[in-house]
Amino acid sequence: MSYFNNISNAISTLVDGMKVTMGYFVRPREHVTLQYPDEVWPVPSRNIGVGELDAYNTIRSKLTVNINDCIGCRACERACPVNCITIDAYKGGPEEDLGTTSNGTKIKLLVANFTIDMSECMYCDLCTPPCPEDCIVMTPDYQFISNDNLKTEVTPEERWRDRDLLIYQFSKVPEEERQRLKTEAEEAAQAKALAMAAKKAEAEKAAADKAAAEEAAIAEGVSSQTSPTQTESSPAQDVIITAHPANTEASMETANSVQDVTEAEELTQVNISMDTIAPGISLEDKTDLPESENISGEEEITRINIPMDTITASITQEEKVELPENENNSGEGEDSEDRTTEERENG
Amino acid sequence: MIQSLANWILSFDILSGLGSSLVWGLSLFIVAALIFVFVAVNAIVLVYVERKVSAFMQVRLGPMRVGKFGVLQTVADALKLLQKEDIIPEKADKVLFTIGPWTILVASVATFAAIPFSDTLLAANMNIGLFYVISISSIVVLGIVMAGWASNNKWSLYGAMRSAAQIISYEIPVGITLVAVVAVVGSLNLQTIIQSQGGVGNLFHWIPIPLPNWYIFHSPFLFLAAFVYMIGATAEINRTPFDIPESESELVAGFMTEFSGLRWALFFLSEYANATLVAFLVSIVFLGGWQSPFASYSGAQAALLVISLVAIMWTVFVKVKIGRLSMYPLGISILTTMAAWLFPGFAIWLASPGLFWIVLKAASIIFLLMWFRWTFPRLRVDQLMYVSWKVILPISLINLMGVAVWMWLSGEIQF
């Protein structure tokens, strides 16, 4: 009997299955396929709990810059926690007109290099509030598709691991012009560093002469053990104060604005001590140091500034909104920019 | 068809000087080429249809990018396969490896020589047509074993052995099922089988629903025999509930594992040629071949048919409405099929009504095969043998006896 039960069971279950498939077959409009390049899934919009602005209620994805409005203030570069933004801005000539932004601010710096490395970006949106011109924004474009990739000479096999394709250049300055400006700035920095080194060597020589004279004087009289260490350390401290006024100010500001940022202070202190070691060890060999080391040291300094900027900027949004309208603020920004360039040249 | 083609060629004054034997050979070649072209184009169309059917049954869209609705997808695939490198494994038996796919293709294409596409469209009208078709299609298993053995690959050999066991097992119930029909007709000639299904009669001889005299409506036994034949034929052509020779989850691709490019395309071609052959055979033997279902109705019979059809449809509609499924299925599928057939079908119908009807019937059977394929899970080897020897074979034997008894009861034969 189970033989016939098996047969009838098989037939009924097969018919059931065929009913199901036919039911789907005659309703092809219920398909789940998304024909990707033609159809795109809608970008989800949700409240992530930061204010009422529309920009905060959409998914943050590709970071984009309206380069026409950029004044090269480096606020975003300093704000970035992962250093994915790189900006090279140079002073234009006195008679050169770089135009104005859409807010009416006069552009004083030529932004020759503005790259965003989207493979490093962590979509934290910390770079957009500091921008005085509101020109750096997080867009909801999650696809990262462009025909530009086809122009690069990358074979399909290695395209998937070529990270350079995710570094976006926003500056409209042509490549040769960018290189020329870079080499010029480097030469100028080198010349200045040479001059500084010569100055320091003279100062040291004078100090050494003085010490020698003192030693000679002491040799005649009573000898003291502490004097040579003092002569070595004192010029180095002078160098710190003159070369990094911004750092000291920054640490002061953080201490004033936020009381809890002890870590940042410690970090800045650590950084300063590291910097003091560098000029302290070999002042004469300073010019022989490779440029890359100088630059890396510079980057570390700017990284330390981040917590201060971001915290002050994000605490009060009203101030942030007023920032671009206030000319004094932007002027200060440029001043700080000048300071940082001086730092770089000095460092 | 060959003779009429030769006569047609000879009717031109310019060509009459060629000689009758040369013209005969030429027309033979033309007919063979026509059959091969039919098989090739048919495979390209069916692959596309199969992909679309499977996609719709799985709530997908299927090929959509090449051409409008992806209609050129299989053309592109075929061109790609033709361009591929011709690879023969180093340790393979080169001769058998080369001959295998061609054997299968020749066997499946040669069967179409006996298939009547209409009352005149027939390459070879033999008096042993059905026997010829069954025997020639059995050569396919030889090609499969050749390919599997020559590949020198364990998956291929397993696939070939399974295929041989399966096809030999299912040939027997399939043959006995067809013998039941032959017992009713009294002839192996396919054209005679079709011609004997003309006219209109009662369903199962006594139930007063006027239906065409197709053998599926001849008796409950032949009605069952049609389904038994469908099951056995599905197993013979290695389609999905019975696709253990190439079960991709167990044997990579079975006997096709080592094949690529053109040779693999030949396997694909013969697979769909076999499916088409089965569809044509079912429509010839059980569904009246090129006979129109509406040819010879009287007015009263037509009215009665419409009434009974409406009654059946209504019951089906109500029944489906009870379930979770919506009620449109049958109606929409009938309407879409009619719409899809309207323009090409009308052209074919104008050219040859018989061709239209047999192609319509075969297309329905092919759709049924696809429906099977994308619904049913694969059988195990022992289940396959169980179904063949313990279920299908007894049923087909009972069918054979039952048909004889039915014919005696209905007075078709007297002792």
PDB file of N, CA and C in Angstrom, chain B residues 252-334:
ATOM      1  N   VAL B 252      30.680  17.934 -11.559  1.00  0.00           N
ATOM      2  CA  VAL B 252      31.148  19.096 -12.309  1.00  0.00           C
ATOM      3  C   VAL B 252      30.225  19.334 -13.494  1.00  0.00           C
ATOM      4  N   ALA B 253      30.468  18.661 -14.632  1.00  0.00           N
ATOM      5  CA  ALA B 253      29.514  18.749 -15.742  1.00  0.00           C
ATOM      6  C   ALA B 253      29.293  17.383 -16.356  1.00  0.00           C
ATOM      7  N   GLY B 254      29.614  16.309 -15.625  1.00  0.00           N
ATOM      8  CA  GLY B 254      29.403  14.978 -16.175  1.00  0.00           C
ATOM      9  C   GLY B 254      30.286  14.726 -17.380  1.00  0.00           C
ATOM     10  N   PHE B 255      29.719  14.125 -18.392  1.00  0.00           N
ATOM     11  CA  PHE B 255      30.529  13.759 -19.552  1.00  0.00           C
ATOM     12  C   PHE B 255      31.006  14.979 -20.328  1.00  0.00           C
ATOM     13  N   MET B 256      30.515  16.180 -20.022  1.00  0.00           N
ATOM     14  CA  MET B 256      30.943  17.377 -20.757  1.00  0.00           C
ATOM     15  C   MET B 256      32.100  18.090 -20.070  1.00  0.00           C
ATOM     16  N   THR B 257      32.602  17.522 -18.957  1.00  0.00           N
ATOM     17  CA  THR B 257      33.553  18.262 -18.131  1.00  0.00           C
ATOM     18  C   THR B 257      34.758  18.760 -18.912  1.00  0.00           C
ATOM     19  N   GLU B 258      35.341  17.890 -19.738  1.00  0.00           N
ATOM     20  CA  GLU B 258      36.589  18.251 -20.410  1.00  0.00           C
ATOM     21  C   GLU B 258      36.369  18.981 -21.727  1.00  0.00           C
ATOM     22  N   PHE B 259      35.131  19.200 -22.092  1.00  0.00           N
ATOM     23  CA  PHE B 259      34.881  19.784 -23.415  1.00  0.00           C
ATOM     24  C   PHE B 259      34.724  21.285 -23.313  1.00  0.00           C
ATOM     25  N   SER B 260      35.136  21.958 -24.369  1.00  0.00           N
ATOM     26  CA  SER B 260      35.005  23.412 -24.400  1.00  0.00           C
ATOM     27  C   SER B 260      34.831  23.854 -25.833  1.00  0.00           C
ATOM     28  N   GLY B 261      34.445  25.099 -25.967  1.00  0.00           N
ATOM     29  CA  GLY B 261      34.355  25.689 -27.298  1.00  0.00           C
ATOM     30  C   GLY B 261      33.318  25.017 -28.175  1.00  0.00           C
ATOM     31  N   LEU B 262      33.739  24.706 -29.392  1.00  0.00           N
ATOM     32  CA  LEU B 262      32.793  24.208 -30.387  1.00  0.00           C
ATOM     33  C   LEU B 262      32.216  22.861 -29.974  1.00  0.00           C
ATOM     34  N   ARG B 263      33.070  21.976 -29.424  1.00  0.00           N
ATOM     35  CA  ARG B 263      32.576  20.640 -29.069  1.00  0.00           C
ATOM     36  C   ARG B 263      31.533  20.734 -27.961  1.00  0.00           C
ATOM     37  N   TRP B 264      31.774  21.628 -27.010  1.00  0.00           N
ATOM     38  CA  TRP B 264      30.792  21.818 -25.956  1.00  0.00           C
ATOM     39  C   TRP B 264      29.493  22.365 -26.550  1.00  0.00           C
ATOM     40  N   ALA B 265      29.637  23.275 -27.512  1.00  0.00           N
ATOM     41  CA  ALA B 265      28.451  23.826 -28.174  1.00  0.00           C
ATOM     42  C   ALA B 265      27.671  22.721 -28.872  1.00  0.00           C
ATOM     43  N   LEU B 266      28.391  21.719 -29.414  1.00  0.00           N
ATOM     44  CA  LEU B 266      27.700  20.609 -30.072  1.00  0.00           C
ATOM     45  C   LEU B 266      26.861  19.828 -29.072  1.00  0.00           C
ATOM     46  N   PHE B 267      27.410  19.621 -27.878  1.00  0.00           N
ATOM     47  CA  PHE B 267      26.623  18.942 -26.845  1.00  0.00           C
ATOM     48  C   PHE B 267      25.347  19.727 -26.544  1.00  0.00           C
ATOM     49  N   PHE B 268      25.524  21.023 -26.436  1.00  0.00           N
ATOM     50  CA  PHE B 268      24.370  21.867 -26.123  1.00  0.00           C
ATOM     51  C   PHE B 268      23.334  21.792 -27.233  1.00  0.00           C
ATOM     52  N   LEU B 269      23.850  21.843 -28.464  1.00  0.00           N
ATOM     53  CA  LEU B 269      22.973  21.779 -29.636  1.00  0.00           C
ATOM     54  C   LEU B 269      22.175  20.490 -29.620  1.00  0.00           C
ATOM     55  N   SER B 270      22.856  19.369 -29.369  1.00  0.00           N
ATOM     56  CA  SER B 270      22.164  18.081 -29.421  1.00  0.00           C
ATOM     57  C   SER B 270      21.210  17.946 -28.237  1.00  0.00           C
ATOM     58  N   GLU B 271      21.556  18.590 -27.100  1.00  0.00           N
ATOM     59  CA  GLU B 271      20.645  18.521 -25.961  1.00  0.00           C
ATOM     60  C   GLU B 271      19.296  19.135 -26.319  1.00  0.00           C
ATOM     61  N   TYR B 272      19.356  20.302 -26.945  1.00  0.00           N
ATOM     62  CA  TYR B 272      18.101  20.955 -27.288  1.00  0.00           C
ATOM     63  C   TYR B 272      17.438  20.302 -28.491  1.00  0.00           C
ATOM     64  N   ALA B 273      18.253  19.729 -29.392  1.00  0.00           N
ATOM     65  CA  ALA B 273      17.662  18.978 -30.500  1.00  0.00           C
ATOM     66  C   ALA B 273      16.889  17.784 -29.958  1.00  0.00           C
ATOM     67  N   ASN B 274      17.449  17.106 -28.950  1.00  0.00           N
ATOM     68  CA  ASN B 274      16.746  15.968 -28.362  1.00  0.00           C
ATOM     69  C   ASN B 274      15.458  16.407 -27.684  1.00  0.00           C
ATOM     70  N   ALA B 275      15.521  17.535 -26.958  1.00  0.00           N
ATOM     71  CA  ALA B 275      14.307  18.026 -26.304  1.00  0.00           C
ATOM     72  C   ALA B 275      13.237  18.325 -27.344  1.00  0.00           C
ATOM     73  N   THR B 276      13.654  18.958 -28.454  1.00  0.00           N
ATOM     74  CA  THR B 276      12.698  19.261 -29.515  1.00  0.00           C
ATOM     75  C   THR B 276      12.136  17.991 -30.118  1.00  0.00           C
ATOM     76  N   LEU B 277      13.012  17.005 -30.292  1.00  0.00           N
ATOM     77  CA  LEU B 277      12.560  15.735 -30.870  1.00  0.00           C
ATOM     78  C   LEU B 277      11.489  15.102 -29.993  1.00  0.00           C
ATOM     79  N   VAL B 278      11.742  15.095 -28.679  1.00  0.00           N
ATOM     80  CA  VAL B 278      10.762  14.508 -27.762  1.00  0.00           C
ATOM     81  C   VAL B 278       9.441  15.269 -27.859  1.00  0.00           C
ATOM     82  N   ALA B 279       9.549  16.606 -27.914  1.00  0.00           N
ATOM     83  CA  ALA B 279       8.330  17.407 -28.000  1.00  0.00           C
ATOM     84  C   ALA B 279       7.549  17.076 -29.274  1.00  0.00           C
ATOM     85  N   PHE B 280       8.277  16.949 -30.382  1.00  0.00           N
ATOM     86  CA  PHE B 280       7.600  16.623 -31.646  1.00  0.00           C
ATOM     87  C   PHE B 280       6.990  15.234 -31.577  1.00  0.00           C
ATOM     88  N   LEU B 281       7.724  14.307 -30.970  1.00  0.00           N
ATOM     89  CA  LEU B 281       7.232  12.937 -30.909  1.00  0.00           C
ATOM     90  C   LEU B 281       5.960  12.857 -30.063  1.00  0.00           C
ATOM     91  N   VAL B 282       5.959  13.587 -28.934  1.00  0.00           N
ATOM     92  CA  VAL B 282       4.750  13.594 -28.102  1.00  0.00           C
ATOM     93  C   VAL B 282       3.582  14.177 -28.879  1.00  0.00           C
ATOM     94  N   SER B 283       3.841  15.283 -29.579  1.00  0.00           N
ATOM     95  CA  SER B 283       2.734  15.906 -30.297  1.00  0.00           C
ATOM     96  C   SER B 283       2.284  15.046 -31.471  1.00  0.00           C
ATOM     97  N   ILE B 284       3.200  14.265 -32.062  1.00  0.00           N
ATOM     98  CA  ILE B 284       2.802  13.399 -33.170  1.00  0.00           C
ATOM     99  C   ILE B 284       2.015  12.201 -32.655  1.00  0.00           C
ATOM    100  N   VAL B 285       2.534  11.566 -31.622  1.00  0.00           N
ATOM    101  CA  VAL B 285       1.962  10.287 -31.198  1.00  0.00           C
ATOM    102  C   VAL B 285       0.695  10.500 -30.372  1.00  0.00           C
ATOM    103  N   PHE B 286       0.677  11.541 -29.519  1.00  0.00           N
ATOM    104  CA  PHE B 286      -0.451  11.690 -28.605  1.00  0.00           C
ATOM    105  C   PHE B 286      -1.337  12.885 -28.920  1.00  0.00           C
ATOM    106  N   LEU B 287      -0.791  13.894 -29.593  1.00  0.00           N
ATOM    107  CA  LEU B 287      -1.565  15.134 -29.748  1.00  0.00           C
ATOM    108  C   LEU B 287      -1.952  15.416 -31.200  1.00  0.00           C
ATOM    109  N   GLY B 288      -1.893  14.424 -32.034  1.00  0.00           N
ATOM    110  CA  GLY B 288      -2.435  14.600 -33.370  1.00  0.00           C
ATOM    111  C   GLY B 288      -1.532  15.273 -34.375  1.00  0.00           C
ATOM    112  N   GLY B 289      -0.264  15.475 -34.043  1.00  0.00           N
ATOM    113  CA  GLY B 289       0.682  16.007 -35.014  1.00  0.00           C
ATOM    114  C   GLY B 289       0.231  17.306 -35.643  1.00  0.00           C
ATOM    115  N   TRP B 290       0.222  17.326 -36.984  1.00  0.00           N
ATOM    116  CA  TRP B 290      -0.148  18.565 -37.685  1.00  0.00           C
ATOM    117  C   TRP B 290      -1.646  18.714 -37.852  1.00  0.00           C
ATOM    118  N   GLN B 291      -2.445  17.832 -37.236  1.00  0.00           N
ATOM    119  CA  GLN B 291      -3.900  17.948 -37.348  1.00  0.00           C
ATOM    120  C   GLN B 291      -4.369  19.154 -36.540  1.00  0.00           C
ATOM    121  N   SER B 292      -5.237  19.939 -37.156  1.00  0.00           N
ATOM    122  CA  SER B 292      -5.786  21.075 -36.422  1.00  0.00           C
ATOM    123  C   SER B 292      -6.806  20.583 -35.413  1.00  0.00           C
ATOM    124  N   PRO B 293      -6.814  21.144 -34.205  1.00  0.00           N
ATOM    125  CA  PRO B 293      -7.818  20.720 -33.221  1.00  0.00           C
ATOM    126  C   PRO B 293      -9.221  21.201 -33.572  1.00  0.00           C
ATOM    127  N   PHE B 294      -9.332  22.192 -34.484  1.00  0.00           N
ATOM    128  CA  PHE B 294     -10.667  22.735 -34.792  1.00  0.00           C
ATOM    129  C   PHE B 294     -11.092  22.404 -36.215  1.00  0.00           C
ATOM    130  N   ALA B 295     -10.443  21.408 -36.836  1.00  0.00           N
ATOM    131  CA  ALA B 295     -10.626  21.230 -38.282  1.00  0.00           C
ATOM    132  C   ALA B 295     -12.047  20.793 -38.620  1.00  0.00           C
ATOM    133  N   SER B 296     -12.507  19.735 -37.987  1.00  0.00           N
ATOM    134  CA  SER B 296     -13.715  19.098 -38.516  1.00  0.00           C
ATOM    135  C   SER B 296     -14.828  19.060 -37.479  1.00  0.00           C
ATOM    136  N   TYR B 297     -15.052  20.209 -36.864  1.00  0.00           N
ATOM    137  CA  TYR B 297     -16.159  20.270 -35.920  1.00  0.00           C
ATOM    138  C   TYR B 297     -17.432  20.643 -36.668  1.00  0.00           C
ATOM    139  N   SER B 298     -18.556  20.045 -36.254  1.00  0.00           N
ATOM    140  CA  SER B 298     -19.841  20.573 -36.680  1.00  0.00           C
ATOM    141  C   SER B 298     -20.221  21.699 -35.737  1.00  0.00           C
ATOM    142  N   GLY B 299     -21.256  22.477 -36.097  1.00  0.00           N
ATOM    143  CA  GLY B 299     -21.647  23.615 -35.278  1.00  0.00           C
ATOM    144  C   GLY B 299     -22.004  23.203 -33.867  1.00  0.00           C
ATOM    145  N   ALA B 300     -22.747  22.117 -33.733  1.00  0.00           N
ATOM    146  CA  ALA B 300     -23.178  21.668 -32.411  1.00  0.00           C
ATOM    147  C   ALA B 300     -21.982  21.210 -31.590  1.00  0.00           C
ATOM    148  N   GLN B 301     -21.078  20.500 -32.258  1.00  0.00           N
ATOM    149  CA  GLN B 301     -19.891  20.017 -31.562  1.00  0.00           C
ATOM    150  C   GLN B 301     -19.045  21.188 -31.063  1.00  0.00           C
ATOM    151  N   ALA B 302     -18.910  22.211 -31.909  1.00  0.00           N
ATOM    152  CA  ALA B 302     -18.109  23.381 -31.521  1.00  0.00           C
ATOM    153  C   ALA B 302     -18.726  24.066 -30.321  1.00  0.00           C
ATOM    154  N   ALA B 303     -20.060  24.223 -30.335  1.00  0.00           N
ATOM    155  CA  ALA B 303     -20.746  24.865 -29.213  1.00  0.00           C
ATOM    156  C   ALA B 303     -20.541  24.064 -27.939  1.00  0.00           C
ATOM    157  N   LEU B 304     -20.673  22.748 -28.064  1.00  0.00           N
ATOM    158  CA  LEU B 304     -20.490  21.894 -26.895  1.00  0.00           C
ATOM    159  C   LEU B 304     -19.056  22.004 -26.357  1.00  0.00           C
ATOM    160  N   LEU B 305     -18.066  22.077 -27.297  1.00  0.00           N
ATOM    161  CA  LEU B 305     -16.665  22.204 -26.886  1.00  0.00           C
ATOM    162  C   LEU B 305     -16.444  23.505 -26.120  1.00  0.00           C
ATOM    163  N   VAL B 306     -17.008  24.601 -26.684  1.00  0.00           N
ATOM    164  CA  VAL B 306     -16.825  25.895 -26.026  1.00  0.00           C
ATOM    165  C   VAL B 306     -17.440  25.867 -24.637  1.00  0.00           C
ATOM    166  N   ILE B 307     -18.621  25.296 -24.535  1.00  0.00           N
ATOM    167  CA  ILE B 307     -19.304  25.247 -23.225  1.00  0.00           C
ATOM    168  C   ILE B 307     -18.472  24.436 -22.230  1.00  0.00           C
ATOM    169  N   SER B 308     -17.985  23.279 -22.680  1.00  0.00           N
ATOM    170  CA  SER B 308     -17.220  22.446 -21.749  1.00  0.00           C
ATOM    171  C   SER B 308     -15.899  23.113 -21.383  1.00  0.00           C
ATOM    172  N   LEU B 309     -15.276  23.790 -22.373  1.00  0.00           N
ATOM    173  CA  LEU B 309     -14.025  24.497 -22.079  1.00  0.00           C
ATOM    174  C   LEU B 309     -14.259  25.580 -21.043  1.00  0.00           C
ATOM    175  N   VAL B 310     -15.339  26.349 -21.244  1.00  0.00           N
ATOM    176  CA  VAL B 310     -15.646  27.416 -20.286  1.00  0.00           C
ATOM    177  C   VAL B 310     -15.887  26.822 -18.913  1.00  0.00           C
ATOM    178  N   ALA B 311     -16.614  25.712 -18.885  1.00  0.00           N
ATOM    179  CA  ALA B 311     -16.900  25.072 -17.601  1.00  0.00           C
ATOM    180  C   ALA B 311     -15.605  24.636 -16.922  1.00  0.00           C
ATOM    181  N   ILE B 312     -14.713  24.019 -17.698  1.00  0.00           N
ATOM    182  CA  ILE B 312     -13.432  23.561 -17.127  1.00  0.00           C
ATOM    183  C   ILE B 312     -12.624  24.747 -16.620  1.00  0.00           C
ATOM    184  N   MET B 313     -12.557  25.802 -17.461  1.00  0.00           N
ATOM    185  CA  MET B 313     -11.788  26.986 -17.076  1.00  0.00           C
ATOM    186  C   MET B 313     -12.349  27.588 -15.799  1.00  0.00           C
ATOM    187  N   TRP B 314     -13.691  27.652 -15.732  1.00  0.00           N
ATOM    188  CA  TRP B 314     -14.305  28.268 -14.566  1.00  0.00           C
ATOM    189  C   TRP B 314     -13.937  27.496 -13.306  1.00  0.00           C
ATOM    190  N   THR B 315     -14.006  26.172 -13.391  1.00  0.00           N
ATOM    191  CA  THR B 315     -13.644  25.381 -12.216  1.00  0.00           C
ATOM    192  C   THR B 315     -12.184  25.607 -11.845  1.00  0.00           C
ATOM    193  N   VAL B 316     -11.341  25.645 -12.867  1.00  0.00           N
ATOM    194  CA  VAL B 316      -9.912  25.859 -12.590  1.00  0.00           C
ATOM    195  C   VAL B 316      -9.704  27.206 -11.925  1.00  0.00           C
ATOM    196  N   PHE B 317     -10.390  28.233 -12.455  1.00  0.00           N
ATOM    197  CA  PHE B 317     -10.227  29.569 -11.886  1.00  0.00           C
ATOM    198  C   PHE B 317     -10.652  29.582 -10.426  1.00  0.00           C
ATOM    199  N   VAL B 318     -11.799  29.000 -10.146  1.00  0.00           N
ATOM    200  CA  VAL B 318     -12.295  29.006  -8.774  1.00  0.00           C
ATOM    201  C   VAL B 318     -11.334  28.241  -7.879  1.00  0.00           C
ATOM    202  N   LYS B 319     -10.864  27.131  -8.364  1.00  0.00           N
ATOM    203  CA  LYS B 319      -9.958  26.317  -7.561  1.00  0.00           C
ATOM    204  C   LYS B 319      -8.693  27.093  -7.210  1.00  0.00           C
ATOM    205  N   VAL B 320      -8.143  27.786  -8.181  1.00  0.00           N
ATOM    206  CA  VAL B 320      -6.886  28.482  -7.919  1.00  0.00           C
ATOM    207  C   VAL B 320      -7.115  29.643  -6.965  1.00  0.00           C
ATOM    208  N   LYS B 321      -8.309  30.229  -7.024  1.00  0.00           N
ATOM    209  CA  LYS B 321      -8.590  31.372  -6.173  1.00  0.00           C
ATOM    210  C   LYS B 321      -8.560  30.995  -4.688  1.00  0.00           C
ATOM    211  N   ILE B 322      -8.798  29.760  -4.386  1.00  0.00           N
ATOM    212  CA  ILE B 322      -8.837  29.344  -2.985  1.00  0.00           C
ATOM    213  C   ILE B 322      -7.443  29.468  -2.372  1.00  0.00           C
ATOM    214  N   GLY B 323      -6.447  29.163  -3.145  1.00  0.00           N
ATOM    215  CA  GLY B 323      -5.089  29.174  -2.606  1.00  0.00           C
ATOM    216  C   GLY B 323      -4.566  30.579  -2.418  1.00  0.00           C
ATOM    217  N   ARG B 324      -3.303  30.662  -2.028  1.00  0.00           N
ATOM    218  CA  ARG B 324      -2.660  31.955  -1.850  1.00  0.00           C
ATOM    219  C   ARG B 324      -2.326  32.604  -3.190  1.00  0.00           C
ATOM    220  N   LEU B 325      -2.213  31.756  -4.235  1.00  0.00           N
ATOM    221  CA  LEU B 325      -1.872  32.274  -5.555  1.00  0.00           C
ATOM    222  C   LEU B 325      -3.037  33.065  -6.129  1.00  0.00           C
ATOM    223  N   SER B 326      -2.708  34.061  -6.927  1.00  0.00           N
ATOM    224  CA  SER B 326      -3.772  34.843  -7.538  1.00  0.00           C
ATOM    225  C   SER B 326      -4.380  34.038  -8.687  1.00  0.00           C
ATOM    226  N   MET B 327      -5.522  34.500  -9.188  1.00  0.00           N
ATOM    227  CA  MET B 327      -6.315  33.649 -10.062  1.00  0.00           C
ATOM    228  C   MET B 327      -5.981  33.757 -11.519  1.00  0.00           C
ATOM    229  N   TYR B 328      -5.168  34.722 -11.854  1.00  0.00           N
ATOM    230  CA  TYR B 328      -4.883  34.964 -13.264  1.00  0.00           C
ATOM    231  C   TYR B 328      -4.092  33.848 -13.945  1.00  0.00           C
ATOM    232  N   PRO B 329      -3.317  33.015 -13.244  1.00  0.00           N
ATOM    233  CA  PRO B 329      -2.310  32.212 -13.936  1.00  0.00           C
ATOM    234  C   PRO B 329      -2.749  31.616 -15.255  1.00  0.00           C
ATOM    235  N   LEU B 330      -3.794  30.837 -15.240  1.00  0.00           N
ATOM    236  CA  LEU B 330      -4.160  30.126 -16.460  1.00  0.00           C
ATOM    237  C   LEU B 330      -4.537  31.112 -17.555  1.00  0.00           C
ATOM    238  N   GLY B 331      -5.418  32.068 -17.194  1.00  0.00           N
ATOM    239  CA  GLY B 331      -5.875  33.010 -18.209  1.00  0.00           C
ATOM    240  C   GLY B 331      -4.726  33.792 -18.804  1.00  0.00           C
ATOM    241  N   ILE B 332      -3.841  34.294 -17.924  1.00  0.00           N
ATOM    242  CA  ILE B 332      -2.748  35.126 -18.431  1.00  0.00           C
ATOM    243  C   ILE B 332      -1.791  34.294 -19.270  1.00  0.00           C
ATOM    244  N   SER B 333      -1.506  33.088 -18.826  1.00  0.00           N
ATOM    245  CA  SER B 333      -0.562  32.286 -19.608  1.00  0.00           C
ATOM    246  C   SER B 333      -1.139  31.953 -20.975  1.00  0.00           C
ATOM    247  N   ILE B 334      -2.453  31.674 -21.025  1.00  0.00           N
ATOM    248  CA  ILE B 334      -3.065  31.394 -22.327  1.00  0.00           C
ATOM    249  C   ILE B 334      -3.001  32.651 -23.199  1.00  0.00           C
TER     250      ILE B 334
END
